Amino acid sequence: YSKSTVLAAFKREFGTTVNSYLNNMRLSHAKRMLLDGAMTINEIALCSGFADQSYFSKVFSAKYGVTPSEYRKEGEQ
């Protein structure tokens, strides 16, 4: 199968793109680690599959409306 065929089948089956699906999985994983508090935000970004903390923060904020630091702080209360 060609790449475009597989990507179209994925979107048809799951209702989202592969990139969106992966980002959602990565962000979900990152949220759990942020609440755990054992790692720095940079370490969480890298362990979640993001290239750097800046991009991770941008994607996280766009999805959840708060920065990773703010999310962690809210979880501590």
Short mmCIF file of N, CA, C and O in Angstrom, two decimals:
data_model
loop_
_atom_site.label_atom_id
_atom_site.label_comp_id
_atom_site.label_asym_id
_atom_site.label_seq_id
_atom_site.Cartn_x
_atom_site.Cartn_y
_atom_site.Cartn_z
N TYR A 1 0.82 -1.18 0.00
CA TYR A 1 0.00 0.00 0.00
C TYR A 1 0.87 1.25 0.00
O TYR A 1 1.93 1.29 0.60
N SER A 2 0.35 2.29 -0.61
CA SER A 2 1.08 3.56 -0.61
C SER A 2 0.84 4.28 0.71
O SER A 2 -0.13 4.01 1.43
N LYS A 3 1.71 5.21 0.99
CA LYS A 3 1.59 6.00 2.21
C LYS A 3 0.26 6.74 2.26
O LYS A 3 -0.42 6.74 3.29
N SER A 4 -0.14 7.34 1.16
CA SER A 4 -1.39 8.10 1.13
C SER A 4 -2.61 7.19 1.35
O SER A 4 -3.57 7.60 2.00
N THR A 5 -2.55 5.97 0.85
CA THR A 5 -3.65 5.02 1.05
C THR A 5 -3.78 4.66 2.53
O THR A 5 -4.88 4.62 3.08
N VAL A 6 -2.65 4.39 3.16
CA VAL A 6 -2.66 4.03 4.58
C VAL A 6 -3.14 5.20 5.43
O VAL A 6 -3.96 5.03 6.34
N LEU A 7 -2.65 6.40 5.14
CA LEU A 7 -3.07 7.58 5.91
C LEU A 7 -4.56 7.86 5.74
O LEU A 7 -5.25 8.20 6.71
N ALA A 8 -5.07 7.71 4.54
CA ALA A 8 -6.51 7.92 4.29
C ALA A 8 -7.34 6.86 5.01
O ALA A 8 -8.39 7.18 5.59
N ALA A 9 -6.88 5.62 5.01
CA ALA A 9 -7.59 4.55 5.72
C ALA A 9 -7.60 4.80 7.22
O ALA A 9 -8.61 4.58 7.90
N PHE A 10 -6.49 5.27 7.75
CA PHE A 10 -6.41 5.59 9.18
C PHE A 10 -7.42 6.68 9.53
O PHE A 10 -8.17 6.55 10.50
N LYS A 11 -7.44 7.73 8.74
CA LYS A 11 -8.37 8.84 9.02
C LYS A 11 -9.82 8.39 8.91
O LYS A 11 -10.65 8.76 9.72
N ARG A 12 -10.10 7.57 7.94
CA ARG A 12 -11.46 7.05 7.77
C ARG A 12 -11.86 6.19 8.97
O ARG A 12 -12.97 6.28 9.48
N GLU A 13 -10.96 5.38 9.42
CA GLU A 13 -11.24 4.44 10.53
C GLU A 13 -11.33 5.14 11.89
O GLU A 13 -12.20 4.84 12.70
N PHE A 14 -10.41 6.08 12.14
CA PHE A 14 -10.32 6.69 13.46
C PHE A 14 -10.84 8.13 13.53
O PHE A 14 -10.92 8.71 14.61
N GLY A 15 -11.14 8.72 12.39
CA GLY A 15 -11.70 10.07 12.36
C GLY A 15 -10.71 11.17 12.68
O GLY A 15 -11.10 12.29 12.99
N THR A 16 -9.43 10.86 12.59
CA THR A 16 -8.39 11.85 12.86
C THR A 16 -7.13 11.47 12.08
O THR A 16 -7.02 10.33 11.63
N THR A 17 -6.23 12.41 11.94
CA THR A 17 -4.99 12.11 11.24
C THR A 17 -4.04 11.35 12.17
O THR A 17 -4.19 11.38 13.40
N VAL A 18 -3.05 10.72 11.58
CA VAL A 18 -2.05 10.00 12.36
C VAL A 18 -1.31 10.97 13.28
O VAL A 18 -1.10 10.69 14.47
N ASN A 19 -0.94 12.13 12.77
CA ASN A 19 -0.22 13.11 13.59
C ASN A 19 -1.06 13.59 14.77
O ASN A 19 -0.55 13.69 15.89
N SER A 20 -2.32 13.86 14.55
CA SER A 20 -3.20 14.29 15.65
C SER A 20 -3.35 13.18 16.68
O SER A 20 -3.32 13.42 17.89
N TYR A 21 -3.52 11.96 16.20
CA TYR A 21 -3.65 10.82 17.10
C TYR A 21 -2.40 10.67 17.97
O TYR A 21 -2.50 10.52 19.19
N LEU A 22 -1.24 10.73 17.33
CA LEU A 22 0.01 10.59 18.08
C LEU A 22 0.20 11.74 19.07
O LEU A 22 0.62 11.51 20.22
N ASN A 23 -0.09 12.96 18.66
CA ASN A 23 0.03 14.09 19.58
C ASN A 23 -0.90 13.93 20.77
O ASN A 23 -0.51 14.22 21.90
N ASN A 24 -2.11 13.47 20.54
CA ASN A 24 -3.04 13.25 21.65
C ASN A 24 -2.53 12.19 22.61
O ASN A 24 -2.64 12.34 23.83
N MET A 25 -1.96 11.13 22.09
CA MET A 25 -1.39 10.08 22.94
C MET A 25 -0.20 10.62 23.72
O MET A 25 -0.07 10.37 24.92
N ARG A 26 0.66 11.38 23.06
CA ARG A 26 1.83 11.97 23.72
C ARG A 26 1.41 12.94 24.82
O ARG A 26 1.98 12.95 25.91
N LEU A 27 0.41 13.76 24.53
CA LEU A 27 -0.06 14.73 25.52
C LEU A 27 -0.71 14.05 26.71
O LEU A 27 -0.54 14.47 27.85
N SER A 28 -1.45 13.00 26.46
CA SER A 28 -2.07 12.24 27.54
C SER A 28 -1.00 11.66 28.47
O SER A 28 -1.11 11.72 29.70
N HIS A 29 0.02 11.11 27.87
CA HIS A 29 1.16 10.56 28.62
C HIS A 29 1.85 11.67 29.42
O HIS A 29 2.17 11.50 30.60
N ALA A 30 2.04 12.82 28.80
CA ALA A 30 2.71 13.94 29.45
C ALA A 30 1.89 14.45 30.64
O ALA A 30 2.46 14.80 31.68
N LYS A 31 0.57 14.50 30.50
CA LYS A 31 -0.28 14.96 31.61
C LYS A 31 -0.07 14.10 32.85
O LYS A 31 0.04 14.62 33.96
N ARG A 32 0.00 12.79 32.68
CA ARG A 32 0.21 11.90 33.82
C ARG A 32 1.57 12.17 34.47
O ARG A 32 1.68 12.20 35.69
N MET A 33 2.58 12.35 33.64
CA MET A 33 3.92 12.61 34.17
C MET A 33 4.01 13.97 34.86
O MET A 33 4.72 14.12 35.85
N LEU A 34 3.29 14.96 34.35
CA LEU A 34 3.30 16.28 34.98
C LEU A 34 2.73 16.21 36.39
O LEU A 34 3.24 16.84 37.31
N LEU A 35 1.68 15.43 36.56
CA LEU A 35 1.07 15.32 37.88
C LEU A 35 1.93 14.49 38.83
O LEU A 35 1.87 14.69 40.04
N ASP A 36 2.73 13.59 38.29
CA ASP A 36 3.62 12.78 39.11
C ASP A 36 4.69 13.66 39.77
O ASP A 36 5.06 13.44 40.91
N GLY A 37 5.17 14.65 39.03
CA GLY A 37 6.11 15.62 39.57
C GLY A 37 7.56 15.16 39.70
O GLY A 37 8.39 15.89 40.21
N ALA A 38 7.87 13.96 39.25
CA ALA A 38 9.22 13.43 39.42
C ALA A 38 10.21 13.93 38.38
O ALA A 38 11.42 13.85 38.60
N MET A 39 9.72 14.44 37.26
CA MET A 39 10.60 14.85 36.16
C MET A 39 10.41 16.33 35.86
O MET A 39 9.36 16.90 36.14
N THR A 40 11.43 16.91 35.25
CA THR A 40 11.31 18.30 34.79
C THR A 40 10.42 18.32 33.55
O THR A 40 10.20 17.29 32.90
N ILE A 41 9.95 19.50 33.22
CA ILE A 41 9.11 19.63 32.03
C ILE A 41 9.89 19.29 30.78
O ILE A 41 9.36 18.65 29.87
N ASN A 42 11.15 19.65 30.73
CA ASN A 42 11.98 19.29 29.58
C ASN A 42 12.10 17.77 29.45
O ASN A 42 11.98 17.22 28.35
N GLU A 43 12.32 17.08 30.55
CA GLU A 43 12.42 15.61 30.52
C GLU A 43 11.10 14.99 30.07
O GLU A 43 11.09 14.04 29.28
N ILE A 44 10.00 15.54 30.54
CA ILE A 44 8.68 15.04 30.15
C ILE A 44 8.46 15.24 28.66
O ILE A 44 7.96 14.35 27.98
N ALA A 45 8.83 16.41 28.16
CA ALA A 45 8.69 16.68 26.72
C ALA A 45 9.44 15.64 25.90
O ALA A 45 8.89 15.05 24.96
N LEU A 46 10.68 15.39 26.27
CA LEU A 46 11.50 14.43 25.52
C LEU A 46 10.97 13.01 25.66
O LEU A 46 10.88 12.27 24.68
N CYS A 47 10.56 12.62 26.87
CA CYS A 47 10.04 11.26 27.09
C CYS A 47 8.69 11.05 26.40
O CYS A 47 8.31 9.92 26.13
N SER A 48 7.99 12.14 26.14
CA SER A 48 6.68 12.04 25.48
C SER A 48 6.79 12.08 23.96
O SER A 48 5.78 12.03 23.27
N GLY A 49 8.01 12.22 23.46
CA GLY A 49 8.20 12.18 22.02
C GLY A 49 8.26 13.52 21.33
O GLY A 49 8.20 13.59 20.10
N PHE A 50 8.36 14.60 22.09
CA PHE A 50 8.47 15.92 21.48
C PHE A 50 9.95 16.28 21.35
O PHE A 50 10.76 15.92 22.19
N ALA A 51 10.28 17.00 20.29
CA ALA A 51 11.67 17.31 19.99
C ALA A 51 12.29 18.26 21.01
O ALA A 51 13.48 18.17 21.28
N ASP A 52 11.48 19.17 21.55
CA ASP A 52 12.00 20.11 22.54
C ASP A 52 10.87 20.64 23.41
O ASP A 52 9.69 20.50 23.10
N GLN A 53 11.26 21.27 24.50
CA GLN A 53 10.29 21.77 25.47
C GLN A 53 9.42 22.88 24.90
O GLN A 53 8.24 22.98 25.20
N SER A 54 9.99 23.72 24.06
CA SER A 54 9.24 24.83 23.48
C SER A 54 8.07 24.33 22.64
O SER A 54 6.93 24.82 22.78
N TYR A 55 8.34 23.38 21.76
CA TYR A 55 7.26 22.84 20.92
C TYR A 55 6.23 22.11 21.78
O TYR A 55 5.03 22.23 21.57
N PHE A 56 6.71 21.34 22.76
CA PHE A 56 5.81 20.64 23.67
C PHE A 56 4.87 21.64 24.36
O PHE A 56 3.65 21.43 24.41
N SER A 57 5.41 22.72 24.88
CA SER A 57 4.60 23.72 25.57
C SER A 57 3.57 24.35 24.63
O SER A 57 2.43 24.58 25.02
N LYS A 58 3.98 24.61 23.41
CA LYS A 58 3.08 25.20 22.42
C LYS A 58 1.91 24.26 22.12
O LYS A 58 0.75 24.68 22.13
N VAL A 59 2.20 22.99 21.88
CA VAL A 59 1.15 22.01 21.56
C VAL A 59 0.26 21.77 22.78
O VAL A 59 -0.96 21.71 22.67
N PHE A 60 0.87 21.65 23.96
CA PHE A 60 0.12 21.42 25.19
C PHE A 60 -0.83 22.58 25.46
O PHE A 60 -2.01 22.38 25.75
N SER A 61 -0.32 23.80 25.35
CA SER A 61 -1.15 24.99 25.60
C SER A 61 -2.29 25.12 24.60
O SER A 61 -3.41 25.49 24.98
N ALA A 62 -2.03 24.79 23.35
CA ALA A 62 -3.08 24.86 22.33
C ALA A 62 -4.20 23.86 22.63
O ALA A 62 -5.37 24.15 22.42
N LYS A 63 -3.84 22.70 23.13
CA LYS A 63 -4.84 21.65 23.40
C LYS A 63 -5.60 21.90 24.69
O LYS A 63 -6.81 21.71 24.76
N TYR A 64 -4.89 22.30 25.75
CA TYR A 64 -5.51 22.37 27.08
C TYR A 64 -5.74 23.79 27.62
O TYR A 64 -6.37 23.95 28.65
N GLY A 65 -5.22 24.79 26.94
CA GLY A 65 -5.45 26.17 27.35
C GLY A 65 -4.61 26.64 28.53
O GLY A 65 -4.83 27.74 29.04
N VAL A 66 -3.68 25.82 28.97
CA VAL A 66 -2.74 26.18 30.03
C VAL A 66 -1.37 25.64 29.67
O VAL A 66 -1.27 24.67 28.90
N THR A 67 -0.33 26.24 30.21
CA THR A 67 1.01 25.72 29.97
C THR A 67 1.23 24.46 30.80
O THR A 67 0.49 24.23 31.77
N PRO A 68 2.22 23.66 30.46
CA PRO A 68 2.53 22.48 31.29
C PRO A 68 2.80 22.86 32.75
O PRO A 68 2.36 22.17 33.67
N SER A 69 3.49 23.97 32.98
CA SER A 69 3.77 24.43 34.35
C SER A 69 2.49 24.76 35.09
O SER A 69 2.33 24.40 36.27
N GLU A 70 1.59 25.46 34.43
CA GLU A 70 0.31 25.81 35.05
C GLU A 70 -0.50 24.55 35.35
O GLU A 70 -1.13 24.44 36.42
N TYR A 71 -0.50 23.60 34.43
CA TYR A 71 -1.22 22.34 34.64
C TYR A 71 -0.67 21.61 35.86
O TYR A 71 -1.42 21.12 36.70
N ARG A 72 0.63 21.57 35.95
CA ARG A 72 1.28 20.89 37.09
C ARG A 72 0.90 21.59 38.39
O ARG A 72 0.57 20.96 39.38
N LYS A 73 0.93 22.93 38.38
CA LYS A 73 0.60 23.70 39.58
C LYS A 73 -0.85 23.47 40.00
O LYS A 73 -1.13 23.31 41.19
N GLU A 74 -1.77 23.45 39.03
CA GLU A 74 -3.18 23.21 39.33
C GLU A 74 -3.38 21.82 39.92
O GLU A 74 -4.21 21.62 40.80
N GLY A 75 -2.61 20.85 39.45
CA GLY A 75 -2.72 19.48 39.94
C GLY A 75 -2.21 19.31 41.36
O GLY A 75 -2.60 18.38 42.06
N GLU A 76 -1.36 20.21 41.80
CA GLU A 76 -0.81 20.13 43.15
C GLU A 76 -1.79 20.66 44.20
O GLU A 76 -1.65 20.39 45.37
N GLN A 77 -2.77 21.41 43.75
CA GLN A 77 -3.72 22.02 44.70
C GLN A 77 -4.81 21.05 45.10
O GLN A 77 -5.17 20.13 44.54
#
